[in-house]
Coordinates of C-alpha atoms in Angstrom, one line a residue:
M15 CA 107.0 96.5 105.7
E16 CA 109.2 95.6 103.1
L17 CA 112.8 93.9 104.9
I18 CA 115.3 93.0 102.3
N19 CA 118.3 91.6 104.0
G20 CA 122.0 90.8 101.8
T21 CA 123.9 90.4 105.1
G22 CA 123.4 86.5 105.6
Y23 CA 123.9 87.5 109.0
D24 CA 119.5 87.5 110.5
A25 CA 117.7 90.5 111.2
A26 CA 114.4 91.8 112.1
A27 CA 113.1 94.9 112.6
T28 CA 109.9 96.1 114.9
E29 CA 108.3 99.0 116.2
A30 CA 109.2 99.7 119.6
V31 CA 108.1 103.3 122.0
D32 CA 109.8 104.7 124.8
H33 CA 109.4 106.2 127.6
H34 CA 107.5 109.2 126.3
G35 CA 105.3 106.8 124.3
R36 CA 107.1 108.2 121.4
A37 CA 106.6 105.5 118.7
H38 CA 109.9 104.4 116.7
L39 CA 111.1 101.9 114.2
L40 CA 114.1 99.0 115.7
V41 CA 116.4 97.6 114.0
V42 CA 117.8 94.4 115.6
L43 CA 120.8 92.2 112.9
K44 CA 122.5 89.9 115.1
A45 CA 126.3 87.5 113.2
S46 CA 128.0 84.8 115.4
F47 CA 131.5 83.9 114.5
A48 CA 134.3 80.8 115.3
L49 CA 136.8 82.6 117.1
P50 CA 140.2 81.8 115.2
D51 CA 142.8 79.5 116.6
D52 CA 145.6 81.6 116.9
D53 CA 146.3 85.5 117.1
A54 CA 146.9 85.6 113.4
G55 CA 143.5 84.2 112.2
L56 CA 140.2 86.2 111.2
P57 CA 136.8 85.3 112.9
V58 CA 134.9 83.4 110.0
A59 CA 130.9 83.6 109.7
L60 CA 129.4 79.9 111.6
E61 CA 127.8 78.1 109.1
R62 CA 125.3 77.0 111.1
Q63 CA 124.1 81.1 112.6
R64 CA 122.4 81.7 116.3
G65 CA 118.6 83.4 115.7
L66 CA 117.6 86.5 117.4
L67 CA 116.6 85.6 121.0
D68 CA 112.8 87.2 122.3
T69 CA 113.2 86.3 125.4
D70 CA 116.3 85.7 128.1
L71 CA 117.9 82.1 128.0
F72 CA 118.2 80.9 132.1
E73 CA 121.0 78.5 133.9
G74 CA 118.5 77.0 135.3
E75 CA 113.9 78.5 135.7
P76 CA 113.7 81.4 134.3
G77 CA 113.6 84.6 136.4
L78 CA 115.1 82.5 139.3
S79 CA 118.3 81.6 137.8
S80 CA 121.5 82.5 137.0
P81 CA 121.4 84.9 133.4
L82 CA 122.9 83.1 131.0
I83 CA 122.3 85.7 127.9
E84 CA 119.8 88.1 127.1
A85 CA 116.8 89.0 125.0
D86 CA 118.3 91.3 121.6
F87 CA 115.4 93.2 121.2
C88 CA 115.8 96.4 123.1
L89 CA 115.0 100.1 121.6
R90 CA 119.3 101.4 122.0
K91 CA 122.0 101.3 124.2
S92 CA 124.8 104.0 124.9
R93 CA 127.7 101.3 125.1
C94 CA 128.2 98.2 124.0
D95 CA 127.3 95.3 126.2
V96 CA 130.2 93.3 126.9
L97 CA 129.5 89.5 128.5
F98 CA 131.0 86.1 128.2
V99 CA 129.0 82.5 128.5
G100 CA 131.0 79.6 129.7
S101 CA 133.2 78.2 132.3
A102 CA 136.7 78.9 133.5
H103 CA 139.2 76.2 132.1
A104 CA 142.7 75.1 133.7
P105 CA 145.6 75.1 131.5
G106 CA 146.1 71.9 130.6
N107 CA 143.0 70.7 131.9
A108 CA 145.2 70.0 134.3
P109 CA 143.1 70.3 138.4
A110 CA 143.3 73.0 139.8
T111 CA 142.3 74.8 143.1
R112 CA 142.6 78.1 141.8
L113 CA 142.4 80.0 138.4
E114 CA 143.1 83.7 137.3
V115 CA 140.9 84.5 134.0
G116 CA 140.4 87.2 132.3
L117 CA 138.6 89.4 130.0
R118 CA 139.7 92.1 127.3
V119 CA 138.8 94.7 124.7
G120 CA 139.1 97.9 124.0
S121 CA 138.6 99.5 127.5
L122 CA 138.1 96.6 129.1
D123 CA 140.2 94.4 131.0
K124 CA 138.5 92.5 134.0
R125 CA 140.4 89.7 135.8
L126 CA 138.3 87.2 138.2
I127 CA 139.9 84.2 140.8
V128 CA 138.0 81.3 140.3
H129 CA 138.3 78.7 143.5
G130 CA 137.5 74.9 143.7
D131 CA 133.6 74.2 145.6
R132 CA 134.4 75.1 149.1
R133 CA 131.9 75.0 152.4
W134 CA 131.1 76.9 155.7
T135 CA 132.8 75.3 158.4
R136 CA 134.0 75.7 161.4
R137 CA 138.2 74.4 161.4
F138 CA 138.1 74.3 165.2
G139 CA 134.0 73.6 166.0
F140 CA 134.0 76.8 167.2
G141 CA 133.7 80.8 165.9
T142 CA 132.5 82.4 163.2
P143 CA 131.8 80.0 160.1
T144 CA 134.7 80.4 157.6
P145 CA 135.5 78.2 153.8
S146 CA 137.4 75.1 153.7
R147 CA 140.1 74.3 151.6
P148 CA 139.4 74.3 148.1
Q149 CA 138.7 71.6 145.8
P150 CA 140.6 70.6 142.7
F151 CA 138.9 71.3 139.2
R152 CA 139.9 71.4 135.2
S153 CA 136.8 73.4 134.3
M154 CA 134.2 75.5 136.6
P155 CA 130.6 77.1 135.5
L156 CA 131.4 80.8 135.3
T157 CA 126.7 81.9 136.4
W158 CA 125.8 84.4 139.0
S159 CA 125.0 81.3 141.1
R160 CA 128.5 80.8 141.5
A161 CA 129.3 84.1 142.9
F162 CA 127.9 85.6 146.4
G163 CA 124.9 86.5 147.0
G164 CA 121.5 84.7 148.1
T165 CA 118.5 84.4 149.3
W166 CA 116.7 82.7 152.8
A167 CA 113.6 81.9 152.5
G168 CA 112.6 82.3 155.9
D169 CA 110.0 80.6 158.5
G170 CA 107.1 82.0 156.9
E171 CA 106.1 83.1 160.2
R172 CA 108.6 85.0 162.4
E173 CA 111.3 85.0 160.1
E174 CA 111.0 87.3 156.4
P175 CA 112.5 86.1 153.7
T176 CA 116.2 88.1 153.4
V177 CA 117.4 88.9 149.7
C178 CA 121.0 89.5 148.5
S179 CA 119.4 91.8 146.0
R180 CA 123.0 92.4 144.0
N181 CA 122.5 88.1 143.4
P182 CA 119.8 87.2 144.2
V183 CA 121.0 84.0 142.9
G184 CA 124.3 83.5 144.0
C185 CA 125.6 81.8 147.2
G186 CA 127.3 82.2 150.4
Y187 CA 125.4 85.0 152.2
A188 CA 123.5 84.5 155.1
P189 CA 121.6 87.5 157.2
R190 CA 123.8 88.0 160.6
R191 CA 121.0 86.3 162.6
R192 CA 121.4 83.4 160.8
R193 CA 124.7 83.2 160.5
S194 CA 125.0 79.9 161.9
R195 CA 122.8 77.7 159.5
I196 CA 124.9 78.3 156.5
L197 CA 127.7 75.6 158.2
G198 CA 128.0 73.0 154.8
T199 CA 126.3 75.5 152.4
A200 CA 128.0 76.7 149.7
V201 CA 131.2 79.1 148.9
P202 CA 131.5 81.2 146.7
N203 CA 133.6 79.9 143.6
L204 CA 134.1 83.6 141.4
E205 CA 135.3 86.9 143.5
A206 CA 136.9 90.0 142.7
P207 CA 141.0 90.3 142.5
G208 CA 141.5 91.7 145.9
R209 CA 138.1 91.2 147.5
R210 CA 137.8 87.5 149.3
V211 CA 135.3 86.4 150.1
R212 CA 136.7 85.6 154.1
K213 CA 132.5 85.4 156.4
A214 CA 129.5 85.0 155.4
T215 CA 127.7 88.4 156.4
G216 CA 130.4 90.7 154.4
A217 CA 129.1 93.4 152.2
Y218 CA 130.9 91.7 149.3
E219 CA 130.8 92.6 145.7
P220 CA 128.9 89.8 143.2
A221 CA 131.1 88.5 140.6
G222 CA 131.4 87.4 137.3
L223 CA 130.7 88.7 133.6
G224 CA 127.5 87.8 132.7
P225 CA 124.2 89.3 132.2
L226 CA 123.1 91.5 135.7
G227 CA 119.0 91.0 136.5
R228 CA 116.6 92.5 135.4
S229 CA 115.1 92.6 139.2
W230 CA 119.4 93.2 140.4
E231 CA 120.1 95.9 142.3
P232 CA 121.1 98.6 140.8
R233 CA 119.3 97.5 138.2
A234 CA 115.9 97.6 138.9
K235 CA 116.3 101.2 140.3
L236 CA 116.3 102.6 136.7
A237 CA 113.2 101.3 135.8
G238 CA 111.4 103.6 136.8
T239 CA 107.9 103.3 139.7
Y240 CA 105.6 101.4 138.8
D241 CA 102.9 102.7 141.0
Q242 CA 99.1 103.8 141.5
A243 CA 99.4 106.8 139.8
W244 CA 101.7 104.7 137.3
L245 CA 98.6 102.3 136.2
D246 CA 96.0 105.4 137.2
Q247 CA 97.6 107.9 134.5
V248 CA 100.2 105.7 132.1
F249 CA 99.7 102.3 131.7
P250 CA 100.7 100.4 129.2
R251 CA 103.5 102.8 128.9
L252 CA 106.4 102.9 130.2
P253 CA 107.1 105.1 133.5
Q254 CA 107.9 109.1 132.9
D255 CA 111.6 107.7 135.0
F256 CA 112.7 104.9 133.6
D257 CA 116.2 105.8 132.6
E258 CA 117.1 103.6 129.7
A259 CA 119.9 103.3 130.9
F260 CA 118.9 99.9 132.2
F261 CA 118.9 98.0 128.6
Q262 CA 122.2 97.4 129.8
C263 CA 122.5 94.3 130.9
A264 CA 126.4 93.9 131.3
P265 CA 127.9 94.8 134.6
P266 CA 129.3 99.0 135.0
D267 CA 132.8 97.6 134.9
Q268 CA 132.4 96.0 131.0
R269 CA 130.8 98.6 128.5
I270 CA 132.7 99.9 125.9
A271 CA 132.5 102.4 123.2
F272 CA 130.7 101.3 119.9
P273 CA 133.8 99.1 118.5
R274 CA 134.3 100.2 114.8
G275 CA 136.4 96.9 113.7
G276 CA 139.3 95.0 113.9
E277 CA 139.4 96.1 118.2
R278 CA 141.9 93.1 119.7
L279 CA 140.3 90.9 121.9
E280 CA 141.4 88.9 124.8
L281 CA 140.6 85.6 126.8
L282 CA 142.4 84.2 130.3
N283 CA 141.4 80.4 130.7
L284 CA 138.4 81.3 129.1
T285 CA 138.4 78.4 126.6
P286 CA 139.1 74.6 126.2
G287 CA 142.3 73.5 127.5
G288 CA 142.9 77.1 129.1
G289 CA 145.4 79.2 128.1
R290 CA 145.6 83.1 126.4
R291 CA 142.8 83.2 123.7
A292 CA 143.7 86.5 121.3
F293 CA 142.4 87.3 117.9
C294 CA 140.8 90.8 116.2
L295 CA 137.3 91.2 115.8
P296 CA 136.1 91.7 112.2
S297 CA 137.4 94.7 110.9
D298 CA 134.7 96.1 109.4
L299 CA 131.7 97.1 111.5
D300 CA 129.7 99.1 109.1
L301 CA 126.5 97.9 108.7
P302 CA 124.6 99.8 105.9
M303 CA 120.8 100.5 106.8
A304 CA 118.4 102.7 104.2
A305 CA 114.4 102.9 104.5
I306 CA 112.1 104.1 101.6
L307 CA 109.3 106.2 103.8
A308 CA 105.5 106.1 102.1
P309 CA 104.5 107.4 100.6
S310 CA 106.9 109.6 99.8
R311 CA 109.1 107.2 98.8
A312 CA 112.4 109.7 100.5
I313 CA 115.8 107.5 101.6
V314 CA 116.5 108.0 105.1
T315 CA 119.8 106.6 106.4
L316 CA 120.7 104.6 109.4
S317 CA 123.7 104.7 111.8
P318 CA 123.7 101.4 113.2
V319 CA 126.4 100.8 115.7
V320 CA 127.7 97.4 117.7
D321 CA 126.1 97.3 121.2
T322 CA 126.1 93.9 121.5
L323 CA 129.0 91.5 122.2
V324 CA 128.4 87.7 123.2
V325 CA 131.4 85.7 123.6
D326 CA 130.6 82.1 124.0
G327 CA 134.3 80.8 125.4
D328 CA 133.5 76.7 126.4
N329 CA 131.5 76.6 122.1
G330 CA 134.8 78.8 120.7
S331 CA 132.2 82.0 119.7
F332 CA 131.4 84.7 119.8
D333 CA 128.4 87.3 118.6
L334 CA 127.7 90.2 117.3
V335 CA 124.7 92.7 118.0
W336 CA 124.1 96.2 115.6
R337 CA 121.2 98.1 116.4
A338 CA 119.7 101.2 114.7
S339 CA 116.3 103.1 114.9
L340 CA 114.6 105.7 113.6
P341 CA 111.7 107.9 115.3
L342 CA 108.2 107.6 113.7
K343 CA 105.6 109.8 113.6
R344 CA 102.9 107.5 114.2
S345 CA 103.7 104.1 113.6
L346 CA 105.5 100.6 111.0
R347 CA 103.5 102.1 107.9
E348 CA 105.5 105.3 107.4
I349 CA 108.6 102.7 106.1
G350 CA 107.7 100.9 103.0
T351 CA 111.1 99.2 102.9
L352 CA 113.7 98.6 104.1
G353 CA 117.0 97.1 103.5
I354 CA 120.4 96.1 105.2
G355 CA 123.3 95.4 104.2
K356 CA 124.0 94.5 100.0
V357 CA 121.3 95.2 97.2
C358 CA 120.6 94.9 93.8
K359 CA 120.9 98.4 92.8
S360 CA 117.7 98.2 89.9
W361 CA 116.3 96.9 91.9
W362 CA 116.5 99.6 94.7
K363 CA 115.6 102.0 92.1
S364 CA 111.9 100.3 90.9
R365 CA 111.3 100.6 95.3
V366 CA 112.8 104.6 94.4
F367 CA 110.8 105.8 91.7
G368 CA 107.9 103.6 91.6
T369 CA 109.3 102.3 88.1
S370 CA 109.2 97.9 87.4
D371 CA 111.1 95.7 89.1
C372 CA 114.2 93.1 88.1
G373 CA 112.8 90.8 89.9
C374 CA 115.8 89.9 91.2
G375 CA 113.2 90.5 94.7
G376 CA 116.4 93.1 96.0
K377 CA 119.4 90.2 96.0
E378 CA 119.6 87.3 94.4
T379 CA 121.5 88.4 91.5
D380 CA 125.4 88.8 90.3
E381 CA 127.3 90.2 93.2
E382 CA 128.7 93.1 90.1
D383 CA 125.1 94.3 90.5
L384 CA 124.8 94.4 93.9
A385 CA 126.3 98.1 96.4
P386 CA 126.0 98.4 100.2
V387 CA 122.2 99.8 100.6
T388 CA 123.3 103.3 100.8
Q389 CA 125.2 103.8 97.7
A390 CA 122.7 101.8 95.5
L391 CA 121.7 105.2 94.2
A392 CA 125.0 106.8 93.5
D393 CA 125.1 106.6 89.5
V394 CA 121.3 107.3 89.2
A395 CA 120.7 111.6 89.0
A396 CA 117.5 112.1 90.2
P397 CA 116.3 115.1 92.5
G398 CA 115.2 114.9 96.1
K399 CA 116.2 110.9 95.9
E400 CA 119.7 110.9 96.9
A401 CA 120.4 108.8 100.0
A402 CA 121.2 111.2 103.4
P403 CA 124.0 111.9 104.5

């Protein structure tokens, strides 16, 4: 398959198989932008773009620490994941013991309360462990390791390991029978408004803005059943009860309708120096994309959507990820050429009609010869070769 990418951003096309065993063409594109300095500013593409990720990134040891950014390759999402990576920042860089942070875009309006470091203590030497007074801070990493949760390893003999299944990498959690052993350990820095962490044995929902771990509940249940019957009858395909909602890595309250362009995004105390920062997403997020099938040379128009938005507050940037898929009869060999963005009209015409091309490679040409790939044949009349509506 020939891929012509006229966008200037990183793109990839590969084959993905769904849980029914059906093969699909999967196309993913990522664009990185700088956060505007003020409300009136427009996002500008970074000179050095971040490439597509084919593996998850973690705070520490992969799989055993807080996930930071999830790999970009999955078949599809039904909503847009909005994620934040970075830190909370006190306004004016003045030390604070408690801080509110917020993220707003589309239907998402989420707040967290960030506390300085605390420890479980007994204030009068007895009774239930309670949080100590918070220490001042200027910035605080917003990772799941600082949210409620955690894992108790057990003693290897009489005591079995105990895990907070919603956040195994967190802090502050203890089984009721082991609450005395939590003295001196960390209390969560991150809380949901109105849900103060008061005791280690409480049933608190972990609070965060980053991606949920693939093996955490309730996400893990969506992955389906991997038992002996699956090994004997289905492997290596996904189980029949696999739910594609598994691909959504953001917390449920951070999933919005696919952005169309121009949506206002607001950050509260999530960038260096703290305070409020607001801007609008790029005004037009439509991404032209079309494939020429082999051997018929018929054109199929794809409809990519922005299904992932990642804001990196500490580095003052954000990423948008577009995704599109197309069911295949058997394999990627059915796709002759895939065009993304603007292409040379003469070159695209040669690919469609099987004639000699102009030698430009599809995109290395004058601007006046370029057109969105979905409109590259607008001035060409050839029965059966028009782009699909």
